[in-house]
Coordinates of C-alpha atoms and ligand atoms in Angstrom, one line a residue:
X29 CA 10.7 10.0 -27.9
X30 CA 8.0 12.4 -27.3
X31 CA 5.0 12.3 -24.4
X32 CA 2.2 14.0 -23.2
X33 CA 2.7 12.0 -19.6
X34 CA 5.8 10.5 -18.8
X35 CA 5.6 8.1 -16.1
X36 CA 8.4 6.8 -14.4
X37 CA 7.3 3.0 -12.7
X38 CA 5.1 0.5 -13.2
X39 CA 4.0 -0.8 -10.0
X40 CA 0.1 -0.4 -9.4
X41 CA 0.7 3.7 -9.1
X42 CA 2.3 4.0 -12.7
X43 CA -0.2 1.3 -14.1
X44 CA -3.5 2.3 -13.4
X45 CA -2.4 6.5 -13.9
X46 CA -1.6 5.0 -17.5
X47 CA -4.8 3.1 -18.2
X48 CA -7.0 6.0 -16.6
X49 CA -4.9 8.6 -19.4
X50 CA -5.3 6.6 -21.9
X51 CA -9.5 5.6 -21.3
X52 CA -8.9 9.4 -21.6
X53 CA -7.6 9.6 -24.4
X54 CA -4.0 11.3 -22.9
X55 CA -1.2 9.8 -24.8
X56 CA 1.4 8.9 -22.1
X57 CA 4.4 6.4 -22.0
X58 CA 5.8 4.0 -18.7
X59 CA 9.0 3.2 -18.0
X60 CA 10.1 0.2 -15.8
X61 CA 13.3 -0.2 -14.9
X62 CA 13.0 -3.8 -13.5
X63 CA 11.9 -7.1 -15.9
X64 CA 8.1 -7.7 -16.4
X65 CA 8.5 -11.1 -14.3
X66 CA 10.5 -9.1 -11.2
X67 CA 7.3 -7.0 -11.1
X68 CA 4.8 -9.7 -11.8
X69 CA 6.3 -11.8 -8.5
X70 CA 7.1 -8.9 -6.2
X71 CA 4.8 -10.1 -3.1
X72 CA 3.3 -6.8 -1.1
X73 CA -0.1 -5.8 -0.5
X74 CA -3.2 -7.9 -0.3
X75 CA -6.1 -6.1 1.5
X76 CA -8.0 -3.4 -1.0
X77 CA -10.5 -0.7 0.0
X78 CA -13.7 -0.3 -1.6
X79 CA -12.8 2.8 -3.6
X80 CA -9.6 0.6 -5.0
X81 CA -11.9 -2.4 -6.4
X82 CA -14.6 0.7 -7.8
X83 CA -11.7 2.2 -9.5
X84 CA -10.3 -0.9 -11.3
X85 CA -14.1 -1.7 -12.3
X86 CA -14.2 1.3 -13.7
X87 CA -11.1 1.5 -16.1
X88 CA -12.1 -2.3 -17.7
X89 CA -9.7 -4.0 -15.1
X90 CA -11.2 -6.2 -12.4
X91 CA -12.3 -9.1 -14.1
X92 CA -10.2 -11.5 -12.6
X93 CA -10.7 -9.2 -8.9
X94 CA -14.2 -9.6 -9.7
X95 CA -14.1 -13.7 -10.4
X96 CA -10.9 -14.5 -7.2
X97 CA -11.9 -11.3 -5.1
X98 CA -12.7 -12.4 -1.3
X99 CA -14.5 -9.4 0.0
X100 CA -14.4 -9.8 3.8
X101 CA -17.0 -8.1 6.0
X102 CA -14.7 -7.1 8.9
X103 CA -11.5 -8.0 10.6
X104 CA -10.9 -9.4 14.5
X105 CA -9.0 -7.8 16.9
X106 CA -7.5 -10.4 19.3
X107 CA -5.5 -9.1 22.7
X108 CA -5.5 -10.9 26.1
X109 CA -6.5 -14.1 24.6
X110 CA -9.6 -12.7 23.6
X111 CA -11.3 -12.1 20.1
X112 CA -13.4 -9.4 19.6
X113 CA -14.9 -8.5 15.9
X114 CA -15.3 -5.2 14.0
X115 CA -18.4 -5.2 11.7
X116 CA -17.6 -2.9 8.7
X117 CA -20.9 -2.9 6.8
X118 CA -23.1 -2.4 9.8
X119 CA -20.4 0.4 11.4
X120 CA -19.9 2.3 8.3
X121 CA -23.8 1.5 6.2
X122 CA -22.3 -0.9 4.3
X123 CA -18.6 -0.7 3.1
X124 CA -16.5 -4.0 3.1
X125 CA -13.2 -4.6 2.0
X126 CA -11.8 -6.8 -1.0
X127 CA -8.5 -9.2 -0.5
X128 CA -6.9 -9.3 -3.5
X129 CA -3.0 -9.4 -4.3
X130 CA -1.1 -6.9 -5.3
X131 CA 1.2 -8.9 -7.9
X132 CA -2.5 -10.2 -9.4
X133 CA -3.1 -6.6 -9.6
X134 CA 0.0 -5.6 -11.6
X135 CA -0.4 -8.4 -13.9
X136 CA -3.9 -7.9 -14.7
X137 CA -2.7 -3.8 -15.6
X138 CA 0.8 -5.4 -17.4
X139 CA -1.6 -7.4 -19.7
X140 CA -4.3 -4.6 -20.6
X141 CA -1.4 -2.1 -21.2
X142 CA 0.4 -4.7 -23.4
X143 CA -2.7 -5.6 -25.1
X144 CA -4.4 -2.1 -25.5
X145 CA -1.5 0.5 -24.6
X146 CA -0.2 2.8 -24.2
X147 CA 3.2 2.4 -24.8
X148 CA 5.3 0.0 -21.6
X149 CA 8.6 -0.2 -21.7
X150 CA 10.6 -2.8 -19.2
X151 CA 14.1 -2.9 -18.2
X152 CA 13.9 1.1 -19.1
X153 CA 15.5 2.6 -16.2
X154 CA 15.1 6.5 -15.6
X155 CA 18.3 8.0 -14.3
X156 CA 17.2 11.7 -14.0
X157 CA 14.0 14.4 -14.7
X158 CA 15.4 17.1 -16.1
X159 CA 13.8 20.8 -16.1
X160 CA 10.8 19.8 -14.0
X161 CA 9.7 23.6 -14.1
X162 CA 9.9 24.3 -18.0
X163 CA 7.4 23.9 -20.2
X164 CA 9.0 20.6 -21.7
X165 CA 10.4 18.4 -18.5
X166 CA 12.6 15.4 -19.9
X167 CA 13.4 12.1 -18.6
X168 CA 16.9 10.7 -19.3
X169 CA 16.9 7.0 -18.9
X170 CA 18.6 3.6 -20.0
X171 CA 17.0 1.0 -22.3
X172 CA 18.4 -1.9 -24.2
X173 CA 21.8 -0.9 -23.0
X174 CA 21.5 3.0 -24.7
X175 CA 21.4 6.2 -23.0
X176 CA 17.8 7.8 -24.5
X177 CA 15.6 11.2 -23.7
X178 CA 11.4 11.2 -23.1
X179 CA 10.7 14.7 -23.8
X180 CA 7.2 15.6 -22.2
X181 CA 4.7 18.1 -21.3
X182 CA 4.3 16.4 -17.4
X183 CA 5.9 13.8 -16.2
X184 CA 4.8 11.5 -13.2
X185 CA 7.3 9.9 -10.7
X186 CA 5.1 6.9 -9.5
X187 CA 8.7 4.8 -9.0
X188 CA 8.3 4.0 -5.0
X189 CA 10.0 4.9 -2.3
X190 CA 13.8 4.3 -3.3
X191 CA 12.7 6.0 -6.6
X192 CA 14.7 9.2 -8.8
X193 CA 11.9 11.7 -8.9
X194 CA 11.9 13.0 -5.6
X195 CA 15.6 13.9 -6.3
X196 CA 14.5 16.5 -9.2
X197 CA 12.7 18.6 -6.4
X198 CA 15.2 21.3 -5.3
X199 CA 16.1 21.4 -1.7
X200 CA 14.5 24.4 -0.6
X201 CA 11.2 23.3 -2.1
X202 CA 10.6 20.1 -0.6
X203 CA 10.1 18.8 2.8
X204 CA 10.1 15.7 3.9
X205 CA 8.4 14.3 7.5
X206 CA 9.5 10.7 8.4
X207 CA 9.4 8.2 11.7
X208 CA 11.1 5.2 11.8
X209 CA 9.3 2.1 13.8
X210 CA 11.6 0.0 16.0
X211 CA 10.5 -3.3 14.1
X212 CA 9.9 -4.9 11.4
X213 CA 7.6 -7.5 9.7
X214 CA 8.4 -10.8 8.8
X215 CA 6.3 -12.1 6.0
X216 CA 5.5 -15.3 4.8
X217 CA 3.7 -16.9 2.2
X218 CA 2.8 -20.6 3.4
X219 CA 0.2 -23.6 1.0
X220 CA -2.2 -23.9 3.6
X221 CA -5.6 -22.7 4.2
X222 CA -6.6 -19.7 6.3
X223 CA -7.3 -20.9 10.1
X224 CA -10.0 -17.7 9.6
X225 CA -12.4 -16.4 7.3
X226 CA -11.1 -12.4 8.3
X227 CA -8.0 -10.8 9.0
X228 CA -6.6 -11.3 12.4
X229 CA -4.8 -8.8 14.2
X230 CA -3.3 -10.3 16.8
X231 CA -1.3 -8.3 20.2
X232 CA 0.4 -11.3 21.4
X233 CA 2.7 -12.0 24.6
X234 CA 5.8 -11.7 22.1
X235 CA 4.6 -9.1 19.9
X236 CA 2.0 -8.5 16.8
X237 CA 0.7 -10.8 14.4
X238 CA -1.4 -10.6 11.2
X239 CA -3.0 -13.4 9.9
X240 CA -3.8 -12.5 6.3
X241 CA -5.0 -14.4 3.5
X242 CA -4.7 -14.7 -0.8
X243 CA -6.9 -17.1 -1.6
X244 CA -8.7 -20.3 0.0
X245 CA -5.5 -22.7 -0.5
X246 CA -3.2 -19.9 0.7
X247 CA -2.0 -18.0 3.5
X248 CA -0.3 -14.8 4.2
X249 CA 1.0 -14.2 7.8
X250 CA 3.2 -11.8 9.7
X251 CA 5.3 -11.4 12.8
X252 CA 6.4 -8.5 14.5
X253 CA 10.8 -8.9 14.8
X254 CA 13.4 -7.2 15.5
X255 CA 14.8 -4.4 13.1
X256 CA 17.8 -6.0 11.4
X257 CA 16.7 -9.7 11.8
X258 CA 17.8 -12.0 9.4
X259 CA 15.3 -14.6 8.1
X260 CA 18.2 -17.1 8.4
X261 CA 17.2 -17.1 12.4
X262 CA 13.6 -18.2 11.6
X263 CA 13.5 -21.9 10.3
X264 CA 9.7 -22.4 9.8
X265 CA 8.9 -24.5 12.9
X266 CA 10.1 -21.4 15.0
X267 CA 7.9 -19.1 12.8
X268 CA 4.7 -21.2 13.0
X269 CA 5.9 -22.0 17.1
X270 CA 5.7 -18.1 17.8
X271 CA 2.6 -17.6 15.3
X272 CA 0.7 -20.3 17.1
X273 CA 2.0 -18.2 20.5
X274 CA 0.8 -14.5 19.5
X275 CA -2.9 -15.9 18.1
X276 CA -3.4 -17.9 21.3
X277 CA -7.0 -17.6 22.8
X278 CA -8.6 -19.4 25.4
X279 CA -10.9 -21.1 23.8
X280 CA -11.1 -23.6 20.2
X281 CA -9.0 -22.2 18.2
X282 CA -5.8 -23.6 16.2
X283 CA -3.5 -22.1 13.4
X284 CA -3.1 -24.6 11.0
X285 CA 0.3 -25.3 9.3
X286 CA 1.9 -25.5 5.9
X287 CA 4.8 -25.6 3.7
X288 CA 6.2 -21.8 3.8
X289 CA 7.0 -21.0 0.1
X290 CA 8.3 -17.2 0.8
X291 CA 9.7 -15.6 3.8
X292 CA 11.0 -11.3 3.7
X293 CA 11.5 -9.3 6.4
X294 CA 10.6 -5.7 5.6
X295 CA 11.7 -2.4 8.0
X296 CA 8.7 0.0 8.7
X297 CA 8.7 3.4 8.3
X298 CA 6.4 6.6 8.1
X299 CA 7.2 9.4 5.1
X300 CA 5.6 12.0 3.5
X301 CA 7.0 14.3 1.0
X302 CA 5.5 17.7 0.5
X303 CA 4.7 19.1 -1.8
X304 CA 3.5 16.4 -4.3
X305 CA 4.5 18.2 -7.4
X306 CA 7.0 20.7 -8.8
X307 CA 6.9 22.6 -12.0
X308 CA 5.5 19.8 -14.3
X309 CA 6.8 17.0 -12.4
X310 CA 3.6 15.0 -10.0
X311 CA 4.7 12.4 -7.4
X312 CA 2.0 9.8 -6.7
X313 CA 1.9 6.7 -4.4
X314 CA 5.0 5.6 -2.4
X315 CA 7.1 7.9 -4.1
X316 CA 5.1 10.5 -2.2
X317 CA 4.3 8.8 0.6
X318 CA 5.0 5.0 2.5
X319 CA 2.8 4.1 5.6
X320 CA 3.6 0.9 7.4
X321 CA 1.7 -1.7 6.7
X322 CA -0.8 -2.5 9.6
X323 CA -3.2 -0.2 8.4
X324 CA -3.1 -1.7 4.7
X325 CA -3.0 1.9 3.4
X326 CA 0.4 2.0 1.0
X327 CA -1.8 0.7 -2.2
X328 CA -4.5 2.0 -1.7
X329 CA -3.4 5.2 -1.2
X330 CA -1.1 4.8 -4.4
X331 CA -4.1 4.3 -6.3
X332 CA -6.4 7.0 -4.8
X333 CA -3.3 9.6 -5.6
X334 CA -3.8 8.6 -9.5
X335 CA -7.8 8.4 -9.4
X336 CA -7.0 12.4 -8.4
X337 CA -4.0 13.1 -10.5
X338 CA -6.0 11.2 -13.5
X339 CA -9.2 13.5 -13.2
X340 CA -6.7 16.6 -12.8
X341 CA -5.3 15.6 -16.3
X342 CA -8.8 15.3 -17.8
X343 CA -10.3 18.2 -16.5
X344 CA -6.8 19.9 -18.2
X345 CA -7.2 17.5 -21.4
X346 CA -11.2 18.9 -22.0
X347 CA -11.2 22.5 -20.8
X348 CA -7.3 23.8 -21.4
X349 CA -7.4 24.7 -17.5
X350 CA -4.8 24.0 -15.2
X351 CA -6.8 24.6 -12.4
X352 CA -7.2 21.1 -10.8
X353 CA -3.6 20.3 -11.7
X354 CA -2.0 23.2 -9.6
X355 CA -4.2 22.1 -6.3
X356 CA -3.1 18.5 -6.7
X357 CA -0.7 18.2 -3.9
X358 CA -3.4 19.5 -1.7
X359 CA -6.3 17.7 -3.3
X360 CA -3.9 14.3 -1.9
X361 CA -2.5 15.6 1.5
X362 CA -5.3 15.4 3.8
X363 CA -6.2 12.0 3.3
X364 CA -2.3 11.7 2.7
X365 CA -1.7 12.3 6.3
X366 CA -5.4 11.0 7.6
X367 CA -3.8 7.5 6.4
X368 CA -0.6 8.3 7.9
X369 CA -2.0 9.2 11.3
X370 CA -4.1 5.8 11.1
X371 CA -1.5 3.3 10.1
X372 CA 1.0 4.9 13.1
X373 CA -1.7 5.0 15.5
X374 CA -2.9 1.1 14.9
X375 CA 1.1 0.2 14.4
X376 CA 1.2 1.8 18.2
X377 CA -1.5 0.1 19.4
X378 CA -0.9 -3.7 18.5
X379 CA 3.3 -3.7 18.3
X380 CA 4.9 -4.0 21.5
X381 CA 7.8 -1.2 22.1
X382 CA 11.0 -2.9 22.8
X383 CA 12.2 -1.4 26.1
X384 CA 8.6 -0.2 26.4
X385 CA 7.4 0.2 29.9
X386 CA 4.3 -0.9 31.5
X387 CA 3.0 2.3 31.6
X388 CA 3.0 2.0 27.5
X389 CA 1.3 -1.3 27.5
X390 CA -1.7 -0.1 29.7
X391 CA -2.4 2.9 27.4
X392 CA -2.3 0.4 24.3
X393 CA -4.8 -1.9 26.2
X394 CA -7.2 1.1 27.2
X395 CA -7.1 1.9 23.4
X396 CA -7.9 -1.4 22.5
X397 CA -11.1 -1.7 25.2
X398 CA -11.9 1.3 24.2
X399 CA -12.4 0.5 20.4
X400 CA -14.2 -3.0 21.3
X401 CA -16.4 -0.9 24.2
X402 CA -17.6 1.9 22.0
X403 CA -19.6 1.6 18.6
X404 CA -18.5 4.9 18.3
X405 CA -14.5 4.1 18.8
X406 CA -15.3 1.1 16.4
X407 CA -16.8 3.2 14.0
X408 CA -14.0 5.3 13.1
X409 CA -11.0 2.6 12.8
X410 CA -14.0 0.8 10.5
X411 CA -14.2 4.4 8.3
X412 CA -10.4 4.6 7.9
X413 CA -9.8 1.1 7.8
X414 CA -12.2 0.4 4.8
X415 CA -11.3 4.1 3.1
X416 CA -11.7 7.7 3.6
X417 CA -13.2 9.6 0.5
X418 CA -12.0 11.2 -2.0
X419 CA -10.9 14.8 -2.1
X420 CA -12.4 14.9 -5.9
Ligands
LIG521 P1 5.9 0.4 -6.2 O1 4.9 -0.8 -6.1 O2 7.1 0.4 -5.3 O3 6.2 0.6 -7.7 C1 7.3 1.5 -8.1 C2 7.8 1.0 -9.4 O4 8.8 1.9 -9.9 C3 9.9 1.1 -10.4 N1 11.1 2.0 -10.4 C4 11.6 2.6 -11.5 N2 11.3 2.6 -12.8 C5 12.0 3.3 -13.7 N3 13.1 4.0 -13.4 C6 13.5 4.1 -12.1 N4 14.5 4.9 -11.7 C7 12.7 3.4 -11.1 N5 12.8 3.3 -9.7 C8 11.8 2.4 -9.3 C9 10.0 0.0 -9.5 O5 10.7 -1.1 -10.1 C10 8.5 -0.4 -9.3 O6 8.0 -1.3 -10.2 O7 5.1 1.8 -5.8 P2 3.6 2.2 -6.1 O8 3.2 1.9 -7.5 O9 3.5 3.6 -5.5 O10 2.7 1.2 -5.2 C11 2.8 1.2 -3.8 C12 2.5 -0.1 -3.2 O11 3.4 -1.1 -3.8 C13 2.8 -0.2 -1.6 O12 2.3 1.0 -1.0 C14 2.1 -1.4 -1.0 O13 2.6 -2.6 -1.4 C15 2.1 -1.2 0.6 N6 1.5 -2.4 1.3 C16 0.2 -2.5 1.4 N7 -0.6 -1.6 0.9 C17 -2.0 -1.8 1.0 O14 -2.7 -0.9 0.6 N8 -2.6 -2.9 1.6 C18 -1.8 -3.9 2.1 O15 -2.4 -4.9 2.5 C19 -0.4 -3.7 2.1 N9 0.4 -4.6 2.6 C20 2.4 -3.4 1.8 C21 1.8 -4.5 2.4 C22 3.8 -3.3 1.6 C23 4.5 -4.3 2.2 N10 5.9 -4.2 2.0 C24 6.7 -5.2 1.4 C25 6.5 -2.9 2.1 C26 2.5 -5.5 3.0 C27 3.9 -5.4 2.9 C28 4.7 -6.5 3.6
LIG522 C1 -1.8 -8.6 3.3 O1 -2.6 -9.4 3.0 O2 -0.6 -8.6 2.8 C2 -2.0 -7.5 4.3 C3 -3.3 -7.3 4.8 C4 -3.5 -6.4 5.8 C5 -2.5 -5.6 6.2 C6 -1.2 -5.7 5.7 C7 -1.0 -6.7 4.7 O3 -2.7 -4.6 7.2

């Protein structure tokens, strides 16, 4: 087989890199190494900046974001039993944000791709990129039990964090800058209204909370746990008991309950891999990068990667030059690491640190005050919150 693009993963990275090539008119191919129903179901993100719901507008992709979309106005920060609301239009002229979930997402890209192309190929499993800095990189990989090549002029590792292409940088090339939180997030998926109309972030007496939403009938909420918990330990009376705790204000409010239909417990961490590219071979979303999730920036980041690898790619595809394409890893790394610094700095303000002092939980009190105090501190969690722009 023979590529112009070779993209390894179709999670929202891999997808939307391949419909922007293709509106292009770049011939490129995905491979998926998991079934289209594993990817289709995979629960994640759920809150999408404004630039995200522009970009899938623009490629032909939003209808059903467009028709189920819930674009929320601002989110409430709640600490000391007290609720205090950031305004996102009127603190950053007139941005919102969209909540919209990531597996509706995927399957809206799976069915264009199937419909329209380019070419999609699940249970295709890359095992290795081979001379990323020739002329003609090639991805070996496994499909329908054979052992088969993808020869290429680029190819594009958009295959997550526990992904292959990062292994076909060279050691002395690549660096890699990581933190690892001291908790995790237990998720669940629960068949009950949203006791809100916005996000909730929630510093509670035990720890964080996010109450979260994907659609009117259905909620989306998360606890702050121990690393290494086991969702065995959390029967759902105990999980809605401690959810009720950390929301608590004093005043009328009350989290309504539901049957949980999913529980996870994910581990957080911080990572960026620099550079972004080597040779021919381009990293883009998590495979570059992972944020934990309080700031909802993994997605969207993932997709403003391949809205600037895409128009790298065209302005190589119309003029022949590969200027763009050589300053990609730049053009992504400073709002790379403006994302980063965001999601550790509000993942440090509402999680309490186990053995933490109270020294630590003063400072994370001042920095709350001082956001709800100041239009000005407001202002800039509101500007990173709903997006940075683009580098291009
Ligand atoms: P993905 O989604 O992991 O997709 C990678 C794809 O590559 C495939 N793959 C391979 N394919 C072929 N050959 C191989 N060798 C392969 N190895 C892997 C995988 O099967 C997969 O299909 O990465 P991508 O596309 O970069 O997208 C990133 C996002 O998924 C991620 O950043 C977000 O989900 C993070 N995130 C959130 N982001 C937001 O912007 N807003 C949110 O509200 C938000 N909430 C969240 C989140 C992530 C969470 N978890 C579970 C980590 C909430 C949670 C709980
Ligand atoms: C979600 O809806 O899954 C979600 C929303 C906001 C976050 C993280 C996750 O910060």
């Amino acid at each position: 087989m023979r590529t112009t693009v070779g993209i390894i993963g179709g999670g929202p990275a891999g997808l939307l890199l391949a419909r922007l090539l293709h509106r292009t008119g770049i011939d490129c191919v995905v491979l998926e190494s998991r079934a289209r129903a594993y990817v289709e179901q995979r629960q994640r993100a759920g809150m999408l900046e404004q630039g995200t719901v522009d970009a899938l507008r623009e490629c032909g992709a939003a209808d059903r974001l467009d028709a189920e979309g819930l674009i929320h106005h601002g989110i409430e920060l709640r600490f000391e039993r007290e609720r205090h609301r950031i305004d996102f239009p009127v603190l950053t002229g007139g941005r919102t944000v969209t909540i919209y979930a990531q597996t509706e997402i995927v399957k809206d890209l799976i069915a264009l791709q199937l419909a329209e192309g380019p070419p999609l190929l699940f249970e295709a499993e890359a095992l290795a990129v081979e001379k990323p800095e020739s002329q003609a990189p090639v991805v070996r990989f496994v499909h329908e039990g054979r052992e088969q090549m993808l020869s290429c002029d680029y190819v594009v590792g958009c295959d997550g964090s526990h992904g292959i292409a990062q292994g076909a940088f060279p050691a002395e090339v690549s660096c890699v800058y990581a933190h690892d939180y001291p908790y995790s997030w237990l998720g669940i998926l629960a068949d009950v209204p949203p006791s809100c109309e916005e996000l909730i972030y929630a510093r509670g007496p035990g720890g964080f909370a996010l109450h979260s939403m994907r659609s009117p009938s259905v909620s989306r909420l998360y606890l702050q746990v121990p690393n290494g918990t086991d969702v065995k330990d959390w029967p759902d009376d105990r999980i809605w008991d401690e959810l009720s705790a950390r929301f608590a204000i004093d005043g009328d409010w009350r989290l309504e309950r539901g049957p949980i239909t999913s529980k996870s417990v994910t581990p957080m961490r911080s990572c960026v891999h620099e550079p972004m590219c080597h040779g021919r071979l381009f990293l883009a979303g998590d495979a570059a990068h992972i944020v934990p999730p309080t700031g909802a920036k993994g997605l969207n980041l993932a997709v403003s990667d391949v809205r600037v690898l895409a128009r790298c790619f065209a302005e190589f595809h119309r003029t022949g030059s590969t200027q763009l394409l050589d300053h990609y890893s730049e053009l992504c790394l400073e709002r790379v690491w403006q994302a980063t610094r965001f999601s550790y700095d509000m993942t440090r303000m509402l999680h309490t640190q186990p053995n933490g002092d109270v020294f630590d939980r003063r400072m994370q009190l001042a920095r709350l005050r001082r956001i709800t105090a100041s239009r000005h501190a407001a202002a800039e969690l509101a500007a990173n919150y709903t997006g940075l722009p683009l580098a291009l």
